[in-house]
Amino acid sequence: MPLQPGMILKNRYRIECALGQGGMGAVYDAYDINLGVKVAVKENLFTTEEFARQFRREATILASLRHPNLPRVTDHFVIEGEGQYLVMDFIEGVDLRERLESEGSISEEEALPWFLAISDAITYLHSRKPP
């Protein structure tokens, strides 16, 4: 069941609104009541043990990453009978699709810093030893 605005998870994370949904999870804009900061909460949409195991593994791997171009994972928890959640930094801004739809193509000058930031993050990820 989708999370609703105003719901509070783990007596800490207040759901503000849905941001999007992918094949395995939904992501929500949320507020960390304890720290007073905006966060993103990812909900695992599958309840099988295999998907739960994969989601835990994803949380563990992502929490170990430290790079300025990657959001930090700050929490992972299960609410019995409800779901499994991952909490990460909220990154402000629009995604590339929204940007292209609203303003059209991007100049090379504008794209280069994005390309370099993405390349740096990919290089970092490839330098890590597989878990």
Tab-separated table of C-alpha atoms in Angstrom:
chain	number	residue	atom	x	y	z
A	1	MET	CA	0.000	0.000	0.000
A	2	PRO	CA	1.479	3.397	-0.952
A	3	LEU	CA	2.602	5.672	1.846
A	4	GLN	CA	0.398	8.717	2.365
A	5	PRO	CA	1.388	12.323	3.164
A	6	GLY	CA	1.481	12.858	6.911
A	7	MET	CA	2.303	9.228	7.761
A	8	ILE	CA	5.176	8.869	10.207
A	9	LEU	CA	7.557	5.922	9.928
A	10	LYS	CA	9.623	4.700	12.869
A	11	ASN	CA	8.450	7.713	14.929
A	12	ARG	CA	10.936	9.719	12.902
A	13	TYR	CA	10.234	10.127	9.177
A	14	ARG	CA	7.151	12.111	8.112
A	15	ILE	CA	6.078	11.399	4.534
A	16	GLU	CA	5.487	14.581	2.518
A	17	CYS	CA	4.687	13.269	-0.985
A	18	ALA	CA	5.520	10.589	-3.543
A	19	LEU	CA	8.441	11.390	-5.841
A	20	GLY	CA	8.307	8.399	-8.151
A	21	GLN	CA	8.010	4.684	-8.539
A	22	GLY	CA	10.242	2.169	-10.263
A	23	GLY	CA	10.145	-1.550	-10.808
A	24	MET	CA	11.123	-2.520	-7.277
A	25	GLY	CA	10.381	0.487	-5.118
A	26	ALA	CA	8.670	3.792	-4.574
A	27	VAL	CA	10.507	6.917	-3.413
A	28	TYR	CA	9.028	9.594	-1.174
A	29	ASP	CA	9.970	13.097	-0.116
A	30	ALA	CA	10.067	12.936	3.690
A	31	TYR	CA	11.146	14.932	6.735
A	32	ASP	CA	13.446	13.580	9.452
A	33	ILE	CA	11.748	14.872	12.604
A	34	ASN	CA	14.780	14.094	14.814
A	35	LEU	CA	17.356	15.943	12.721
A	36	GLY	CA	15.101	18.543	11.108
A	37	VAL	CA	16.174	17.746	7.546
A	38	LYS	CA	14.517	16.678	4.317
A	39	VAL	CA	15.266	13.082	3.265
A	40	ALA	CA	14.207	10.596	0.614
A	41	VAL	CA	12.566	7.349	1.742
A	42	LYS	CA	12.586	4.352	-0.598
A	43	GLU	CA	9.981	1.670	0.034
A	44	ASN	CA	10.493	-1.925	-1.115
A	45	LEU	CA	7.305	-2.802	-3.001
A	46	PHE	CA	7.849	-6.567	-2.902
A	47	THR	CA	7.221	-8.741	0.120
A	48	THR	CA	8.941	-11.988	-0.843
A	49	GLU	CA	11.934	-13.060	1.233
A	50	GLU	CA	14.188	-12.927	-1.838
A	51	PHE	CA	13.288	-9.293	-2.573
A	52	ALA	CA	13.649	-8.439	1.122
A	53	ARG	CA	17.139	-9.970	1.096
A	54	GLN	CA	18.081	-8.034	-2.053
A	55	PHE	CA	16.775	-4.786	-0.538
A	56	ARG	CA	18.827	-5.353	2.654
A	57	ARG	CA	21.892	-6.006	0.502
A	58	GLU	CA	21.227	-2.827	-1.492
A	59	ALA	CA	20.965	-0.847	1.760
A	60	THR	CA	24.232	-2.274	3.100
A	61	ILE	CA	26.142	-1.625	-0.117
A	62	LEU	CA	24.783	1.896	-0.581
A	63	ALA	CA	25.454	2.792	3.057
A	64	SER	CA	29.145	1.957	2.555
A	65	LEU	CA	29.576	4.426	-0.327
A	66	ARG	CA	31.159	7.823	0.316
A	67	HIS	CA	31.329	10.098	-2.715
A	68	PRO	CA	30.237	13.732	-3.178
A	69	ASN	CA	28.159	12.853	-6.258
A	70	LEU	CA	26.197	10.030	-4.603
A	71	PRO	CA	23.455	10.421	-1.983
A	72	ARG	CA	24.319	8.979	1.442
A	73	VAL	CA	22.173	6.202	2.841
A	74	THR	CA	21.494	6.981	6.500
A	75	ASP	CA	18.997	4.356	7.665
A	76	HIS	CA	17.381	1.043	6.796
A	77	PHE	CA	14.528	-0.504	8.738
A	78	VAL	CA	11.631	-2.929	8.574
A	79	ILE	CA	8.176	-2.289	9.991
A	80	GLU	CA	6.704	-5.742	10.516
A	81	GLY	CA	3.558	-6.292	8.498
A	82	GLU	CA	4.026	-3.013	6.626
A	83	GLY	CA	7.265	-2.803	4.695
A	84	GLN	CA	10.983	-2.309	4.362
A	85	TYR	CA	12.523	1.138	3.935
A	86	LEU	CA	15.761	2.856	3.016
A	87	VAL	CA	16.480	6.488	3.990
A	88	MET	CA	18.917	8.622	2.021
A	89	ASP	CA	19.913	12.218	1.382
A	90	PHE	CA	17.315	14.205	-0.522
A	91	ILE	CA	18.847	15.789	-3.626
A	92	GLU	CA	17.133	19.019	-4.699
A	93	GLY	CA	16.504	19.739	-8.349
A	94	VAL	CA	14.820	18.350	-11.421
A	95	ASP	CA	15.841	15.193	-13.200
A	96	LEU	CA	17.256	15.246	-16.709
A	97	ARG	CA	13.965	14.230	-18.326
A	98	GLU	CA	12.115	17.120	-16.639
A	99	ARG	CA	14.870	19.525	-17.664
A	100	LEU	CA	14.779	18.411	-21.314
A	101	GLU	CA	10.976	18.557	-21.450
A	102	SER	CA	10.824	22.055	-19.982
A	103	GLU	CA	13.786	23.719	-21.701
A	104	GLY	CA	14.790	21.523	-24.623
A	105	SER	CA	18.309	20.452	-25.487
A	106	ILE	CA	21.358	21.137	-23.353
A	107	SER	CA	24.474	22.861	-24.662
A	108	GLU	CA	27.849	21.120	-24.472
A	109	GLU	CA	28.997	23.819	-22.057
A	110	GLU	CA	26.088	23.070	-19.726
A	111	ALA	CA	26.384	19.278	-20.093
A	112	LEU	CA	30.136	19.024	-19.463
A	113	PRO	CA	30.057	19.558	-15.653
A	114	TRP	CA	27.254	16.976	-15.347
A	115	PHE	CA	29.172	14.517	-17.507
A	116	LEU	CA	32.331	14.977	-15.427
A	117	ALA	CA	30.436	14.541	-12.136
A	118	ILE	CA	28.737	11.383	-13.399
A	119	SER	CA	32.031	10.028	-14.775
A	120	ASP	CA	33.726	10.676	-11.433
A	121	ALA	CA	30.984	8.788	-9.570
A	122	ILE	CA	31.161	5.862	-12.013
A	123	THR	CA	34.959	5.731	-11.675
A	124	TYR	CA	34.567	5.641	-7.881
A	125	LEU	CA	31.997	2.837	-8.082
A	126	HIS	CA	34.201	0.774	-10.399
A	127	SER	CA	37.177	1.221	-8.076
A	128	ARG	CA	35.314	-0.471	-5.214
A	129	LYS	CA	35.737	-4.148	-4.470
A	130	PRO	CA	32.522	-6.124	-5.072
A	131	PRO	CA	30.757	-7.155	-1.850
